[in-house]
mmCIF file of N, CA and C in Angstrom:
data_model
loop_
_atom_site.group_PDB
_atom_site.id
_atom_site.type_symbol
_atom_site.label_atom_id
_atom_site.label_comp_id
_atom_site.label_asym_id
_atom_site.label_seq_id
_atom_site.Cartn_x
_atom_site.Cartn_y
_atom_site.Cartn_z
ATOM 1 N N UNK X 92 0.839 -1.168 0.000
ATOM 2 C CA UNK X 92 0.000 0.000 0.000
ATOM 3 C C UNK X 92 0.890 1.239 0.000
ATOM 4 N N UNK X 93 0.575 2.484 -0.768
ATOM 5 C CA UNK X 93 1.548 3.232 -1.077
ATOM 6 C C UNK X 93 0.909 4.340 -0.240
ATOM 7 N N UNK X 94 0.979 5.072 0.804
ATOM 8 C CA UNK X 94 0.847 6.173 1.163
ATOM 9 C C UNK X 94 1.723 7.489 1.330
ATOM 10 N N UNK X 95 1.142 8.502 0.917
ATOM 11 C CA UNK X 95 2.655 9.538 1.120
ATOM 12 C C UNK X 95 3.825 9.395 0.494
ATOM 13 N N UNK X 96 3.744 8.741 -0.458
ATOM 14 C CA UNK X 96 4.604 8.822 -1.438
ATOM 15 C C UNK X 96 5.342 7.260 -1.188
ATOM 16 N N UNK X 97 4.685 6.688 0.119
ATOM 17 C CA UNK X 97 6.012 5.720 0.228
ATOM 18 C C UNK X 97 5.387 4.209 0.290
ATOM 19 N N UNK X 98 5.662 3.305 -0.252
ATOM 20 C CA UNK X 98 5.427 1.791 0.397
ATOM 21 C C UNK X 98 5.395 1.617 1.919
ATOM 22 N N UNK X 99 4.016 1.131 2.279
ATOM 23 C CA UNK X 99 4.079 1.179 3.965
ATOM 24 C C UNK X 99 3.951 -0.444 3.951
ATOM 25 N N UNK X 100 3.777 -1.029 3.077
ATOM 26 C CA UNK X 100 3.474 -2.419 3.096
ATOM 27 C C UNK X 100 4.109 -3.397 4.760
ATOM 28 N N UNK X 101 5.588 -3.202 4.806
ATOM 29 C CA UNK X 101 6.534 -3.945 5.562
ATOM 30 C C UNK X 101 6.725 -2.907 6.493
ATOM 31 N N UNK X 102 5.792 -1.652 7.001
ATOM 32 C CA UNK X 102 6.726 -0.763 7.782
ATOM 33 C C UNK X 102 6.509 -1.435 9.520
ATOM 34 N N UNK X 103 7.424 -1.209 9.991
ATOM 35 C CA UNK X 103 7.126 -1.402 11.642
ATOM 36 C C UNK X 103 5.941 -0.282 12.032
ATOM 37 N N UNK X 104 5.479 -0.518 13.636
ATOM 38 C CA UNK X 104 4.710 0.231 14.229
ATOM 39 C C UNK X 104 5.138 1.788 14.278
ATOM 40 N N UNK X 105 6.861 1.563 14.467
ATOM 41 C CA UNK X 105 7.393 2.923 14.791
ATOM 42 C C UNK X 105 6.990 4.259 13.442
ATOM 43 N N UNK X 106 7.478 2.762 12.335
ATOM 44 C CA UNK X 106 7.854 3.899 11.228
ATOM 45 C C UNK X 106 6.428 4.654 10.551
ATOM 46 N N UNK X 107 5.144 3.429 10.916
ATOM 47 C CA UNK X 107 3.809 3.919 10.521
ATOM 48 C C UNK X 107 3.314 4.841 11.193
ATOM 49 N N UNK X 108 3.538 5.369 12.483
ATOM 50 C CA UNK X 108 3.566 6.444 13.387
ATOM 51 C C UNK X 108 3.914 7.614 12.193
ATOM 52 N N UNK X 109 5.128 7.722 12.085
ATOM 53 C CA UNK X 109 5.539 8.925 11.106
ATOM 54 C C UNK X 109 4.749 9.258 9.990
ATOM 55 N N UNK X 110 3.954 8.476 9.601
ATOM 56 C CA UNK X 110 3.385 8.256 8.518
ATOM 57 C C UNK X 110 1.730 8.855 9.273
ATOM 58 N N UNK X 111 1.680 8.598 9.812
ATOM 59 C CA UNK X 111 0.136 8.899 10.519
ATOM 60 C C UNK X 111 0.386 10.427 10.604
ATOM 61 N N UNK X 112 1.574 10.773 10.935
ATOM 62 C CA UNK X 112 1.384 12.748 10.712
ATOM 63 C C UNK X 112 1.318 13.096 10.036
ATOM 64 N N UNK X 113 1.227 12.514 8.797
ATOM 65 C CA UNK X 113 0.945 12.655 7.556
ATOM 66 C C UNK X 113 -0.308 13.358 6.642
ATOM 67 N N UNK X 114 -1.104 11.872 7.384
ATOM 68 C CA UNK X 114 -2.454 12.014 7.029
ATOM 69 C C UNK X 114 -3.218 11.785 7.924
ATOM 70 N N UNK X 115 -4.600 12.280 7.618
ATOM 71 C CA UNK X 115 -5.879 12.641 8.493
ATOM 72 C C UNK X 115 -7.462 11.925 7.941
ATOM 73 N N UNK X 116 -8.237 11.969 9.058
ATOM 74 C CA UNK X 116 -9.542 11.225 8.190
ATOM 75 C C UNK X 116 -10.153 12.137 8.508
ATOM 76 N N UNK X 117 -11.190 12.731 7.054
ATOM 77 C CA UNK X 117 -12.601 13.247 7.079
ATOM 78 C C UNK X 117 -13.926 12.504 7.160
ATOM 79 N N UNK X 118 -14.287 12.512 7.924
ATOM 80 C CA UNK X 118 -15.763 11.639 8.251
ATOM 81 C C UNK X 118 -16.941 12.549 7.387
ATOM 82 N N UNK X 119 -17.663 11.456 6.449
ATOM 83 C CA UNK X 119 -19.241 12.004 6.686
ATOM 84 C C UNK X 119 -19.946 12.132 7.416
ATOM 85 N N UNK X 120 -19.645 11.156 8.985
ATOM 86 C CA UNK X 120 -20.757 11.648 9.723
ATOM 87 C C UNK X 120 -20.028 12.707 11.239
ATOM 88 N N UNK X 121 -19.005 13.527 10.675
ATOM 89 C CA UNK X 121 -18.509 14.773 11.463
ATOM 90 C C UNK X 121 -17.788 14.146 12.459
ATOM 91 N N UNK X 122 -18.096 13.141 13.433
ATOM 92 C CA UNK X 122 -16.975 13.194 14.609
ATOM 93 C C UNK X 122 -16.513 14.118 15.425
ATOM 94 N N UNK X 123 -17.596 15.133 15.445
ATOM 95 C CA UNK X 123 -17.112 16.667 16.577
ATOM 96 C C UNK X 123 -17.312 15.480 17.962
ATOM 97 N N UNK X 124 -16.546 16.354 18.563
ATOM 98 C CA UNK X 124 -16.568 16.078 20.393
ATOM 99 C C UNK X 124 -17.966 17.203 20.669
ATOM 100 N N UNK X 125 -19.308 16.914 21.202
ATOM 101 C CA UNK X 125 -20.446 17.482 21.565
ATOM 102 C C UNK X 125 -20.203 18.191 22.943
ATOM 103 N N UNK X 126 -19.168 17.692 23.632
ATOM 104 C CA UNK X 126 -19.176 19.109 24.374
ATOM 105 C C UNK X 126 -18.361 19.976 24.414
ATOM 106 N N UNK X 127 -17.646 20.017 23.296
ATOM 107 C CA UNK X 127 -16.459 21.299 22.905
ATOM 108 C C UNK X 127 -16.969 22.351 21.522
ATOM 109 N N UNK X 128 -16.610 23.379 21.946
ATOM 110 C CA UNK X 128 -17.466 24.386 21.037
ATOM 111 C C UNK X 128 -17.099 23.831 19.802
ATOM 112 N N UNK X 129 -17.481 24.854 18.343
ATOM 113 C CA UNK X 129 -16.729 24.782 17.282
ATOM 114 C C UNK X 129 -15.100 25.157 17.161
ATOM 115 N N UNK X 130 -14.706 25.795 17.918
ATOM 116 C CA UNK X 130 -13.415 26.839 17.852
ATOM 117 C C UNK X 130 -12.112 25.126 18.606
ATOM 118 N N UNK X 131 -12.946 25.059 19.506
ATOM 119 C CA UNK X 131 -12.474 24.210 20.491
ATOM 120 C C UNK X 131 -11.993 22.916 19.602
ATOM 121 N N UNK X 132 -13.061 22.617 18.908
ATOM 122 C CA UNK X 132 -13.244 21.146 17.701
ATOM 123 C C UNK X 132 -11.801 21.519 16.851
ATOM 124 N N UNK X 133 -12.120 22.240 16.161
ATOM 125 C CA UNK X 133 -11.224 22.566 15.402
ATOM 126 C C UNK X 133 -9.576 22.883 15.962
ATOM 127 N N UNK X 134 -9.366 23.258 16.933
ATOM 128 C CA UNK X 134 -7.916 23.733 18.110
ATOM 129 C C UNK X 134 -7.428 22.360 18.262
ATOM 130 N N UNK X 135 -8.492 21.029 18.374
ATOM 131 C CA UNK X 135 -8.066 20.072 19.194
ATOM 132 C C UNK X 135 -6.513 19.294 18.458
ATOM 133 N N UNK X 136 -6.874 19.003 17.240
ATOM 134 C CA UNK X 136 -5.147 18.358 16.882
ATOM 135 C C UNK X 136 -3.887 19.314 17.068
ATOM 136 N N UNK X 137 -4.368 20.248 17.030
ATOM 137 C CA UNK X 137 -3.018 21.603 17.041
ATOM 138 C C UNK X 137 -2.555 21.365 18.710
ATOM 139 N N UNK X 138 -3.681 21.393 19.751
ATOM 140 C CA UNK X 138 -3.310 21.321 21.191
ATOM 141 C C UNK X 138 -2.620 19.601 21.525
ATOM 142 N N UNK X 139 -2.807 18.716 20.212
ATOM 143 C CA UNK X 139 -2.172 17.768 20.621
ATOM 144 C C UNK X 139 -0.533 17.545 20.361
ATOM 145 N N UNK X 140 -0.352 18.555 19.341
ATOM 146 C CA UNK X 140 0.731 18.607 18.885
ATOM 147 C C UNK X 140 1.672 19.301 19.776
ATOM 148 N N UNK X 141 3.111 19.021 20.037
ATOM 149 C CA UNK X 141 3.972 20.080 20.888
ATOM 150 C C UNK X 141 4.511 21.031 20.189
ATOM 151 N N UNK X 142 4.745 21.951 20.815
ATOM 152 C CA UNK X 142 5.476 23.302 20.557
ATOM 153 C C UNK X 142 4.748 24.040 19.667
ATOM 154 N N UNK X 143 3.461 24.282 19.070
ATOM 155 C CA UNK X 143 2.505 25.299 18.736
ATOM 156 C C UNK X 143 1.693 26.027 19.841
ATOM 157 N N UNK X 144 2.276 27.277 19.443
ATOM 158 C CA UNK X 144 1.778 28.293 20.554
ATOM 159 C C UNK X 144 0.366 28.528 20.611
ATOM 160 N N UNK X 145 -0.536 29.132 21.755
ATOM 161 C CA UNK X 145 -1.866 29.197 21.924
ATOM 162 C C UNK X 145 -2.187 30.281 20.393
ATOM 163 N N UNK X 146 -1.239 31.178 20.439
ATOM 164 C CA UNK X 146 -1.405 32.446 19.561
ATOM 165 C C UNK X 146 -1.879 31.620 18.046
ATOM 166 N N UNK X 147 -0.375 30.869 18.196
ATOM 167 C CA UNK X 147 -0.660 30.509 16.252
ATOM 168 C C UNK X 147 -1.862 29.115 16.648
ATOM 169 N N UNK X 148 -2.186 28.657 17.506
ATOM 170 C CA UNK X 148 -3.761 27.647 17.512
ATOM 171 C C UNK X 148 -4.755 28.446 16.998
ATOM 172 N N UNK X 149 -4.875 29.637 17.772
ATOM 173 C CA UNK X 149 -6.443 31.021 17.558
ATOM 174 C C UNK X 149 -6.123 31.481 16.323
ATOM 175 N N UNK X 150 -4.922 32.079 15.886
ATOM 176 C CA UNK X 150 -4.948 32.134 14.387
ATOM 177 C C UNK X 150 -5.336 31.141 13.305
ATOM 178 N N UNK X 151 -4.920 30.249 12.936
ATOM 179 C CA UNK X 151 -5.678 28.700 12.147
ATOM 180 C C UNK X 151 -6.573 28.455 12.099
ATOM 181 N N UNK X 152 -7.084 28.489 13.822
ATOM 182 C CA UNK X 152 -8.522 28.345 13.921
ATOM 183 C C UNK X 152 -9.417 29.014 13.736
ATOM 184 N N UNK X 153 -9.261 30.318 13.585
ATOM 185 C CA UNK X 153 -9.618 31.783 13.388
ATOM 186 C C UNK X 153 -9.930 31.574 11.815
ATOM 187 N N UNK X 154 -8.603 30.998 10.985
ATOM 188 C CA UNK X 154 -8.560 31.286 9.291
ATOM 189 C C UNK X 154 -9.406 29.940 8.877
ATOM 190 N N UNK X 155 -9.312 28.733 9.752
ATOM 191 C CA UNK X 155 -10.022 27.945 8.891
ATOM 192 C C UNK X 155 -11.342 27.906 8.946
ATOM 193 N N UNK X 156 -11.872 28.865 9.909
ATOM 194 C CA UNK X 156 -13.278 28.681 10.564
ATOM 195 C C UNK X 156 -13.716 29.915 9.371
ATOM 196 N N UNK X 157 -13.090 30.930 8.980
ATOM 197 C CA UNK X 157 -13.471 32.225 8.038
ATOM 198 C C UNK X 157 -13.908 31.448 6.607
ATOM 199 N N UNK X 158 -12.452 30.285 6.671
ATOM 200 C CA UNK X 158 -12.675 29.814 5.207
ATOM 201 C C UNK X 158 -13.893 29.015 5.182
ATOM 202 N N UNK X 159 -14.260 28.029 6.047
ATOM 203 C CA UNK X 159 -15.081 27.203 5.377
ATOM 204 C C UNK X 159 -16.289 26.849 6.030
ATOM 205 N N UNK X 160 -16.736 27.825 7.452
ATOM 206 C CA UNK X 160 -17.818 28.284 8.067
ATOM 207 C C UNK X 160 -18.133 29.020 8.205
ATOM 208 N N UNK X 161 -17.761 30.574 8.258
ATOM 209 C CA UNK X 161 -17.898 31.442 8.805
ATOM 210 C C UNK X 161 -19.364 31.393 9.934
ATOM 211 N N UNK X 162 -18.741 30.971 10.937
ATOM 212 C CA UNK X 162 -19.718 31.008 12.038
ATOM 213 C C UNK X 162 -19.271 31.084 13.249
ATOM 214 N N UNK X 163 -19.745 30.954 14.360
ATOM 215 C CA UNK X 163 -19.151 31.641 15.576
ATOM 216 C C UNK X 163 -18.881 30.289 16.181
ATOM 217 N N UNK X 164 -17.312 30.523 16.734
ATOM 218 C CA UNK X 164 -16.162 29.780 17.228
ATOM 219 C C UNK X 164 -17.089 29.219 18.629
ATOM 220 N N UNK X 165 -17.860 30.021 18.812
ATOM 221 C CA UNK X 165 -18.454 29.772 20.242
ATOM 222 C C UNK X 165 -19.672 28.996 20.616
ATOM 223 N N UNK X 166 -20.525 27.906 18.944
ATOM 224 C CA UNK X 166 -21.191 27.476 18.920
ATOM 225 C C UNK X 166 -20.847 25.943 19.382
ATOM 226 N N UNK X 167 -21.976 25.065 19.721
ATOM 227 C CA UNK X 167 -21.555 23.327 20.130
ATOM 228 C C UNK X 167 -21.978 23.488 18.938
ATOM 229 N N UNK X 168 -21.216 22.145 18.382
ATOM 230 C CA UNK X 168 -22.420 20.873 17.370
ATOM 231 C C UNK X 168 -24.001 21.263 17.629
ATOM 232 N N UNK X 169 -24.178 20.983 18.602
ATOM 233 C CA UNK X 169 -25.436 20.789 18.016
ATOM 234 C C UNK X 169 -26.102 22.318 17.530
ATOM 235 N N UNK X 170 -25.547 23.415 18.199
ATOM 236 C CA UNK X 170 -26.155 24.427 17.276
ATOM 237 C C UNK X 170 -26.148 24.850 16.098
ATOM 238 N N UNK X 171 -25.298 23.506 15.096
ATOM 239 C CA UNK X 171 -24.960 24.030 13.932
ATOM 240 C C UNK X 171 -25.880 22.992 12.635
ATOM 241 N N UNK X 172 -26.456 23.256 11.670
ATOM 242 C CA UNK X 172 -26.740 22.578 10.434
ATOM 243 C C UNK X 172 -26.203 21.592 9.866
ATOM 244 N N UNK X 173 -26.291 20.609 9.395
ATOM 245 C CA UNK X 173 -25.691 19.234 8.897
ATOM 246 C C UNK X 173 -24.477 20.161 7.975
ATOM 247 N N UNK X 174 -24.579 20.748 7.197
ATOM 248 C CA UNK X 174 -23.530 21.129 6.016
ATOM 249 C C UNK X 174 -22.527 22.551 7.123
ATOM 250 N N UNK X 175 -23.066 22.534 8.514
ATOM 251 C CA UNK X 175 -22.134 23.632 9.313
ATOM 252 C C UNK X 175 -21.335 22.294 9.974
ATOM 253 N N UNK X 176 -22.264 21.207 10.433
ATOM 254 C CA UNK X 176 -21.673 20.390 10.660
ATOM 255 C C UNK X 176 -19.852 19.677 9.977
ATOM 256 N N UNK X 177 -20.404 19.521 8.643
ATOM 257 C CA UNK X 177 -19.575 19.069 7.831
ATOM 258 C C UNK X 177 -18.342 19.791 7.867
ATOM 259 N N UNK X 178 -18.444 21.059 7.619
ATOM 260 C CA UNK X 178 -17.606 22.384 7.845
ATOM 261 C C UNK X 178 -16.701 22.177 8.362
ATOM 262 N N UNK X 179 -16.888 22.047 9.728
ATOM 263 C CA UNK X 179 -16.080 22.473 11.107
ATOM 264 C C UNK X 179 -15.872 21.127 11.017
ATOM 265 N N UNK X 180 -16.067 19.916 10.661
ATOM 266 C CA UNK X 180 -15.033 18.649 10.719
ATOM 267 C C UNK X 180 -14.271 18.506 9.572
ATOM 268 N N UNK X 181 -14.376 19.002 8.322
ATOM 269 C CA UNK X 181 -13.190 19.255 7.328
ATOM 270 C C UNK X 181 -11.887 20.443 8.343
ATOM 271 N N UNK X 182 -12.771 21.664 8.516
ATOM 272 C CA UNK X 182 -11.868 22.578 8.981
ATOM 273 C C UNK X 182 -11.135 21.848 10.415
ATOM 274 N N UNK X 183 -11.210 21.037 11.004
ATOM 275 C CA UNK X 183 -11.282 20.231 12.282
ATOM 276 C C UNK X 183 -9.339 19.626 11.347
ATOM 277 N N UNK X 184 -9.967 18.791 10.436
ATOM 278 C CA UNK X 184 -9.003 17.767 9.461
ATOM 279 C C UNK X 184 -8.032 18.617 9.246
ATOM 280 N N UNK X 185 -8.496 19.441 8.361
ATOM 281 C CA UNK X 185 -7.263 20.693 7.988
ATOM 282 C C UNK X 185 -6.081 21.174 9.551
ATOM 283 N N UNK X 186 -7.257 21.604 9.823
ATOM 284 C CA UNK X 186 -6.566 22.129 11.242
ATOM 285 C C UNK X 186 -4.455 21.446 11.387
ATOM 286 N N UNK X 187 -4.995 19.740 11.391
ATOM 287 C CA UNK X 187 -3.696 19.369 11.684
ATOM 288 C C UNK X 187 -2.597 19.460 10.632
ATOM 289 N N UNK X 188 -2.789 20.420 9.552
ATOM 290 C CA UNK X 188 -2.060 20.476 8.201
ATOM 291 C C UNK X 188 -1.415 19.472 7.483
ATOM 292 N N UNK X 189 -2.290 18.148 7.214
ATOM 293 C CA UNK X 189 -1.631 17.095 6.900
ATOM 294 C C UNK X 189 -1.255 17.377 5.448
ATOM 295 N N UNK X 190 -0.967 15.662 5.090
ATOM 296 C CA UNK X 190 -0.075 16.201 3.474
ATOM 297 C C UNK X 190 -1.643 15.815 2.760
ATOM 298 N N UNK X 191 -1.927 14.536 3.507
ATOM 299 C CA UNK X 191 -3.286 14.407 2.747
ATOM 300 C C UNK X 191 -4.239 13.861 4.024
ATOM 301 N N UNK X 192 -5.971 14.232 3.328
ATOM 302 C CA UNK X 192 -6.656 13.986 3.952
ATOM 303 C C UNK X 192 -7.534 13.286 3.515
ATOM 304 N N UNK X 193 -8.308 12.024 4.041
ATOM 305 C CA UNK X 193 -8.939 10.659 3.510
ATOM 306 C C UNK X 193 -10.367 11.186 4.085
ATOM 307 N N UNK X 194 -11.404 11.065 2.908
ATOM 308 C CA UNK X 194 -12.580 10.926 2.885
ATOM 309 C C UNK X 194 -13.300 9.747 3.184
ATOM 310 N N UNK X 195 -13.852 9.522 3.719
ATOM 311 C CA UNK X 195 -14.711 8.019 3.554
ATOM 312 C C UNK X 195 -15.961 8.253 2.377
ATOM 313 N N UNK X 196 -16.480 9.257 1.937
ATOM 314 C CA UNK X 196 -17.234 9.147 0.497
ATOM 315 C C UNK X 196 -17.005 10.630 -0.128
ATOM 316 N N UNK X 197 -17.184 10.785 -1.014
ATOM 317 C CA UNK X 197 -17.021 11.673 -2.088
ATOM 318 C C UNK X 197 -17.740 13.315 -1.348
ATOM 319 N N UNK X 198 -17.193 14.530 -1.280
ATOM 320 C CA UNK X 198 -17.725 15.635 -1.315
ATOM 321 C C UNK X 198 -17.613 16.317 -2.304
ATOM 322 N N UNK X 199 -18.806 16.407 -3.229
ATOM 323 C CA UNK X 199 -18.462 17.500 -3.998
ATOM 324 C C UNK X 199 -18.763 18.894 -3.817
ATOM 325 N N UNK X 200 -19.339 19.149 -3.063
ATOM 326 C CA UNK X 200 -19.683 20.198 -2.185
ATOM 327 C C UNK X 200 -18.594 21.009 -1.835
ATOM 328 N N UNK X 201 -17.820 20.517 -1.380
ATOM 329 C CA UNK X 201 -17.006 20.425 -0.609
ATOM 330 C C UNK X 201 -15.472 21.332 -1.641
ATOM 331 N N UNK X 202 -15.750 21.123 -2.889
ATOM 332 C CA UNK X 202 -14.930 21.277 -3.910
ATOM 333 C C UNK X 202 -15.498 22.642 -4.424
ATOM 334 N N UNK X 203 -16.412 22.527 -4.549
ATOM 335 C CA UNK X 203 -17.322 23.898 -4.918
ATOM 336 C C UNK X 203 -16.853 24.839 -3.971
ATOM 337 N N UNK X 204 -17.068 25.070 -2.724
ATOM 338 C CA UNK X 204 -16.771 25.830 -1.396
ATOM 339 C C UNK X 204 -15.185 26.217 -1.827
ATOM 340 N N UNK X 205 -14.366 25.637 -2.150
ATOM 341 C CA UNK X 205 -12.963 25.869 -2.066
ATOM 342 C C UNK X 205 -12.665 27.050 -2.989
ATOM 343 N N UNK X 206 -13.748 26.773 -4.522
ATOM 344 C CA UNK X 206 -13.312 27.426 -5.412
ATOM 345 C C UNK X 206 -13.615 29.080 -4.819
ATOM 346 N N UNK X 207 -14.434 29.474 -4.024
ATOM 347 C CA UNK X 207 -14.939 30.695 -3.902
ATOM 348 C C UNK X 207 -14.003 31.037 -2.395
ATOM 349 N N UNK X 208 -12.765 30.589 -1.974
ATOM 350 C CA UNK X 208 -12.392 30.421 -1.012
ATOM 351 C C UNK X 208 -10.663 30.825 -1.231
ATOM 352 N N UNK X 209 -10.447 31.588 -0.179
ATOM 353 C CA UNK X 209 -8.279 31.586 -0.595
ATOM 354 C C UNK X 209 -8.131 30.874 0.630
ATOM 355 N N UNK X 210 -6.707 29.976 0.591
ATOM 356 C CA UNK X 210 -6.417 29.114 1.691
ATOM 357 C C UNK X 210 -5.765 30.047 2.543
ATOM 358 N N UNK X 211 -5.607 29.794 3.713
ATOM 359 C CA UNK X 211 -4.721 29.889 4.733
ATOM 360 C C UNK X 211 -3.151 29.790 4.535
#
């Protein structure tokens, strides 16, 4: 199996680790944590990571929430719409700046949104 450019077929546990910072999964059915706001959802892989400052977390989270929700950082899940839903768990994915990110089914939606959109 080729991920990230590389044959993982034979890799040890260690070396598939490296490979997991790689890449990220986008869920269709969102995967927010229900009792952490939107802002919070989205912060969470950055706060898992070491040595990213609180400053540059609120910035990211700040730019990815402009790009592809614009809605308030301060909402739960559940105050948000299936397609706000969707949002904030792509922007969630992004968040951890992988090289790539795995869908489990097709968004085309999702492609549309980008075009009317500048990245981060």
């Amino acid at each position: 199996m080729i991920v990230a450019h590389e044959d993982i077929t034979d890799y040890t546990e260690e070396e598939l680790e490296r490979i997991r910072k790689k890449v990220t999964n986008g869920f269709s059915e969102w995967a927010l944590f229900d009792s952490l706001t939107v802002g919070e959802n989205v912060a969470f892989p950055l706060r898992e990571r070491p040595g990213i400052h609180e400053e540059q977390i609120l910035q990211i989270v700040d730019g990815l929430l402009q790009m592809l929700v614009s809605g308030d950082a301060r909402l739960l899940p559940s105050d948000l719409s299936t397609g706000m839903k969707r949002s904030v768990a792509i922007a969630r994915a992004l968040a951890a700046q992988p090289e790539c990110v795995l869908y489990d089914e097709p968004l085309p939606w999702l492609i549309h949104s980008w075009l009317s959109c500048s990245v981060i």
